[in-house]
Amino acid sequence: MEWGTVLPDPADAVLTARNLACLRGERAVFAGLDVSLPQGSALLLTGANGAGKSTLLRILAGLLRPAEGAVLWQGEDIAADPAAHAHRLRYLSHQDALKPALTVAENLAFFAALWGGAVPGALEAVGLAALADLPARVLSSGQRRRLALARLALAPAPLWLLDEPTTGLDAASVERLRPLLAAHRAAGGIVVAATHIPLPLADAREFRL
């Protein structure tokens, strides 16, 4: 089976995938998949569990090699310089990847040391400023997810790859993402998100795997 083109190939595409295929054992998760995304675009990946949404995100992040095809950034294969690609993206997996013994602020400070950015402002963006000194182990599942999302509000990066970013979030917390996502796209950033629910992303394209 061939899955075909996710988006047409615009002349100004920044992120491009060509003829991607992924195998799970001898079964094709997807094949013949093309993706072309210009600056400021958003793509929602939908589909049942096991359809390949997370796998596609990992391939776009350079964390998993496709069985066939290649991922290009501004025409250059990301496999040629993995470190450069890692620097240009923020990949949020379905796991929050927090240290329970560290405080909310300390968890975020680890990423601020890598990327730059101000911890207080990032916590304010996700509504966690008042919890900065609490250990992460006492947070609810929704608060843990918001802390993981706060990494996006640190230093800018042109590509955001988000795996079920709203897991555990209530409607108000999902809505709080709207200005964060809008500002990223207004600055030319790209968002690719795997999701089961609608995200506050104006004019996002959807592709069902």
Tab-separated table of C-alpha atoms in Angstrom:
chain	number	residue	atom	x	y	z
A	1	MET	CA	0.000	0.000	0.000
A	2	GLU	CA	1.177	3.528	-0.741
A	3	TRP	CA	0.112	6.404	1.465
A	4	GLY	CA	0.947	9.176	-1.040
A	5	THR	CA	1.582	12.849	-0.534
A	6	VAL	CA	0.681	14.537	2.750
A	7	LEU	CA	0.994	18.045	1.341
A	8	PRO	CA	1.725	19.397	-2.111
A	9	ASP	CA	5.336	20.314	-2.773
A	10	PRO	CA	5.538	24.101	-2.378
A	11	ALA	CA	8.515	25.865	-3.893
A	12	ASP	CA	9.361	27.284	-0.474
A	13	ALA	CA	9.257	23.966	1.433
A	14	VAL	CA	11.651	23.869	4.388
A	15	LEU	CA	10.960	20.369	5.742
A	16	THR	CA	10.641	17.726	3.041
A	17	ALA	CA	10.322	13.959	3.229
A	18	ARG	CA	10.645	11.847	0.119
A	19	ASN	CA	9.188	8.357	-0.373
A	20	LEU	CA	9.318	7.482	3.328
A	21	ALA	CA	8.716	3.882	4.326
A	22	CYS	CA	8.762	2.231	7.722
A	23	LEU	CA	8.569	-1.479	8.476
A	24	ARG	CA	7.511	-3.194	11.686
A	25	GLY	CA	8.826	-6.689	11.271
A	26	GLU	CA	7.755	-7.536	7.730
A	27	ARG	CA	4.688	-5.292	7.833
A	28	ALA	CA	4.728	-1.843	6.258
A	29	VAL	CA	3.617	0.767	8.778
A	30	PHE	CA	3.616	3.271	5.916
A	31	ALA	CA	5.283	3.530	2.510
A	32	GLY	CA	5.609	5.994	-0.354
A	33	LEU	CA	4.963	8.893	2.026
A	34	ASP	CA	5.889	12.426	0.914
A	35	VAL	CA	5.773	15.482	3.178
A	36	SER	CA	6.505	19.094	2.190
A	37	LEU	CA	6.076	21.873	4.742
A	38	PRO	CA	6.901	25.571	4.310
A	39	GLN	CA	7.636	28.051	7.082
A	40	GLY	CA	4.730	28.762	9.410
A	41	SER	CA	2.836	25.591	8.530
A	42	ALA	CA	1.176	23.058	10.810
A	43	LEU	CA	0.396	19.402	10.183
A	44	LEU	CA	-1.763	17.208	12.417
A	45	LEU	CA	-1.145	13.464	12.275
A	46	THR	CA	-4.222	11.462	13.224
A	47	GLY	CA	-5.160	7.804	13.178
A	48	ALA	CA	-5.568	4.789	15.411
A	49	ASN	CA	-2.950	3.640	17.884
A	50	GLY	CA	-0.223	1.774	16.034
A	51	ALA	CA	-0.893	3.589	12.760
A	52	GLY	CA	2.607	5.068	12.716
A	53	LYS	CA	2.104	8.613	14.022
A	54	SER	CA	4.837	8.409	16.653
A	55	THR	CA	7.094	6.528	14.254
A	56	LEU	CA	6.776	9.260	11.635
A	57	LEU	CA	7.601	11.917	14.220
A	58	ARG	CA	10.715	10.003	15.263
A	59	ILE	CA	11.805	9.726	11.629
A	60	LEU	CA	11.283	13.463	11.111
A	61	ALA	CA	13.311	14.071	14.284
A	62	GLY	CA	16.179	11.954	12.998
A	63	LEU	CA	15.793	9.495	15.872
A	64	LEU	CA	14.790	6.607	13.609
A	65	ARG	CA	16.036	5.739	10.137
A	66	PRO	CA	13.319	5.083	7.558
A	67	ALA	CA	13.382	1.771	5.704
A	68	GLU	CA	13.283	3.839	2.511
A	69	GLY	CA	13.405	7.501	1.624
A	70	ALA	CA	14.965	10.541	3.253
A	71	VAL	CA	14.097	13.622	5.287
A	72	LEU	CA	15.491	16.939	4.064
A	73	TRP	CA	15.835	20.314	5.742
A	74	GLN	CA	16.232	23.113	3.222
A	75	GLY	CA	17.257	20.507	0.680
A	76	GLU	CA	19.909	18.817	2.836
A	77	ASP	CA	19.529	15.271	4.153
A	78	ILE	CA	19.210	15.462	7.951
A	79	ALA	CA	21.279	12.269	8.221
A	80	ALA	CA	24.310	14.191	6.929
A	81	ASP	CA	24.465	16.303	10.114
A	82	PRO	CA	22.360	14.830	12.932
A	83	ALA	CA	23.682	17.321	15.486
A	84	ALA	CA	22.568	20.288	13.397
A	85	HIS	CA	19.099	18.794	12.993
A	86	ALA	CA	18.823	18.095	16.724
A	87	HIS	CA	19.704	21.728	17.391
A	88	ARG	CA	16.936	23.056	15.138
A	89	LEU	CA	14.075	21.051	16.627
A	90	ARG	CA	12.112	20.507	19.795
A	91	TYR	CA	10.822	16.952	20.042
A	92	LEU	CA	8.222	16.280	22.705
A	93	SER	CA	7.538	12.569	23.094
A	94	HIS	CA	4.451	11.070	24.700
A	95	GLN	CA	6.516	10.676	27.882
A	96	ASP	CA	7.141	13.778	29.992
A	97	ALA	CA	10.784	12.894	30.834
A	98	LEU	CA	10.868	14.684	34.201
A	99	LYS	CA	13.072	14.122	37.235
A	100	PRO	CA	10.647	13.555	40.157
A	101	ALA	CA	13.108	14.683	42.846
A	102	LEU	CA	13.864	18.011	41.152
A	103	THR	CA	11.617	21.026	41.495
A	104	VAL	CA	9.487	22.297	38.653
A	105	ALA	CA	11.983	25.109	38.020
A	106	GLU	CA	14.990	22.790	38.254
A	107	ASN	CA	13.520	20.406	35.695
A	108	LEU	CA	13.118	23.242	33.226
A	109	ALA	CA	16.495	24.784	34.101
A	110	PHE	CA	18.193	21.662	32.743
A	111	PHE	CA	16.826	22.409	29.271
A	112	ALA	CA	17.452	26.139	29.624
A	113	ALA	CA	21.126	25.328	30.187
A	114	LEU	CA	21.154	23.435	26.876
A	115	TRP	CA	19.095	25.808	24.750
A	116	GLY	CA	19.001	29.125	26.584
A	117	GLY	CA	15.872	30.974	27.585
A	118	ALA	CA	14.306	32.178	30.818
A	119	VAL	CA	12.729	29.631	33.150
A	120	PRO	CA	10.276	32.034	34.867
A	121	GLY	CA	8.788	33.207	31.586
A	122	ALA	CA	8.429	29.663	30.262
A	123	LEU	CA	6.642	28.550	33.428
A	124	GLU	CA	4.343	31.562	33.208
A	125	ALA	CA	3.460	30.609	29.631
A	126	VAL	CA	2.038	27.272	30.785
A	127	GLY	CA	0.548	28.490	34.063
A	128	LEU	CA	3.056	26.849	36.395
A	129	ALA	CA	4.887	29.878	37.804
A	130	ALA	CA	3.246	29.458	41.216
A	131	LEU	CA	4.482	25.848	41.418
A	132	ALA	CA	8.125	26.570	40.548
A	133	ASP	CA	9.524	25.388	43.878
A	134	LEU	CA	7.470	22.214	44.208
A	135	PRO	CA	9.077	18.837	43.475
A	136	ALA	CA	7.870	17.372	40.206
A	137	ARG	CA	6.737	14.199	41.966
A	138	VAL	CA	3.734	15.992	43.503
A	139	LEU	CA	2.392	17.287	40.192
A	140	SER	CA	-0.760	15.933	38.611
A	141	SER	CA	-0.525	14.277	35.205
A	142	GLY	CA	-1.783	17.446	33.537
A	143	GLN	CA	0.720	19.608	35.397
A	144	ARG	CA	3.542	17.263	34.407
A	145	ARG	CA	2.507	17.577	30.779
A	146	ARG	CA	2.408	21.355	31.042
A	147	LEU	CA	5.914	21.307	32.502
A	148	ALA	CA	7.114	19.259	29.543
A	149	LEU	CA	5.408	21.723	27.185
A	150	ALA	CA	7.144	24.627	28.935
A	151	ARG	CA	10.327	23.586	27.126
A	152	LEU	CA	8.762	24.970	23.960
A	153	ALA	CA	8.591	28.419	25.566
A	154	LEU	CA	12.330	28.598	26.269
A	155	ALA	CA	14.557	29.382	23.281
A	156	PRO	CA	13.087	29.357	19.759
A	157	ALA	CA	13.659	26.450	17.372
A	158	PRO	CA	12.226	26.296	13.846
A	159	LEU	CA	10.726	22.788	14.069
A	160	TRP	CA	8.393	21.471	16.759
A	161	LEU	CA	7.535	17.749	16.697
A	162	LEU	CA	4.871	16.979	19.292
A	163	ASP	CA	3.611	13.518	20.206
A	164	GLU	CA	0.174	13.728	21.851
A	165	PRO	CA	0.986	17.113	23.427
A	166	THR	CA	-2.395	17.450	25.134
A	167	THR	CA	-2.363	14.148	27.045
A	168	GLY	CA	-3.737	14.804	30.528
A	169	LEU	CA	-4.651	18.433	29.808
A	170	ASP	CA	-8.029	19.982	30.528
A	171	ALA	CA	-9.711	22.318	28.064
A	172	ALA	CA	-8.266	25.455	29.682
A	173	SER	CA	-4.735	24.073	29.493
A	174	VAL	CA	-5.179	23.122	25.840
A	175	GLU	CA	-6.416	26.643	25.098
A	176	ARG	CA	-3.338	28.054	26.861
A	177	LEU	CA	-1.253	26.516	24.079
A	178	ARG	CA	-2.917	28.719	21.450
A	179	PRO	CA	-0.687	31.819	21.832
A	180	LEU	CA	2.431	29.668	22.180
A	181	LEU	CA	1.722	27.808	18.946
A	182	ALA	CA	0.601	30.953	17.126
A	183	ALA	CA	3.753	32.889	18.060
A	184	HIS	CA	5.953	30.009	16.912
A	185	ARG	CA	4.238	29.870	13.519
A	186	ALA	CA	4.192	33.656	13.128
A	187	ALA	CA	7.981	33.570	13.469
A	188	GLY	CA	8.157	31.021	10.638
A	189	GLY	CA	8.210	27.904	12.798
A	190	ILE	CA	6.752	24.558	11.728
A	191	VAL	CA	4.557	22.328	13.909
A	192	VAL	CA	3.960	18.623	13.288
A	193	ALA	CA	1.789	17.042	15.974
A	194	ALA	CA	0.370	13.575	16.500
A	195	THR	CA	-2.951	13.951	18.245
A	196	HIS	CA	-6.289	12.334	18.988
A	197	ILE	CA	-8.055	15.622	19.721
A	198	PRO	CA	-8.209	18.974	17.925
A	199	LEU	CA	-5.390	21.398	18.706
A	200	PRO	CA	-5.616	25.210	18.709
A	201	LEU	CA	-3.786	25.503	15.390
A	202	ALA	CA	-5.417	27.771	12.830
A	203	ASP	CA	-5.382	26.492	9.244
A	204	ALA	CA	-3.557	23.283	10.180
A	205	ARG	CA	-3.609	20.492	7.626
A	206	GLU	CA	-4.586	17.008	8.776
A	207	PHE	CA	-3.238	13.691	7.577
A	208	ARG	CA	-4.709	10.414	8.772
A	209	LEU	CA	-2.324	7.485	8.892
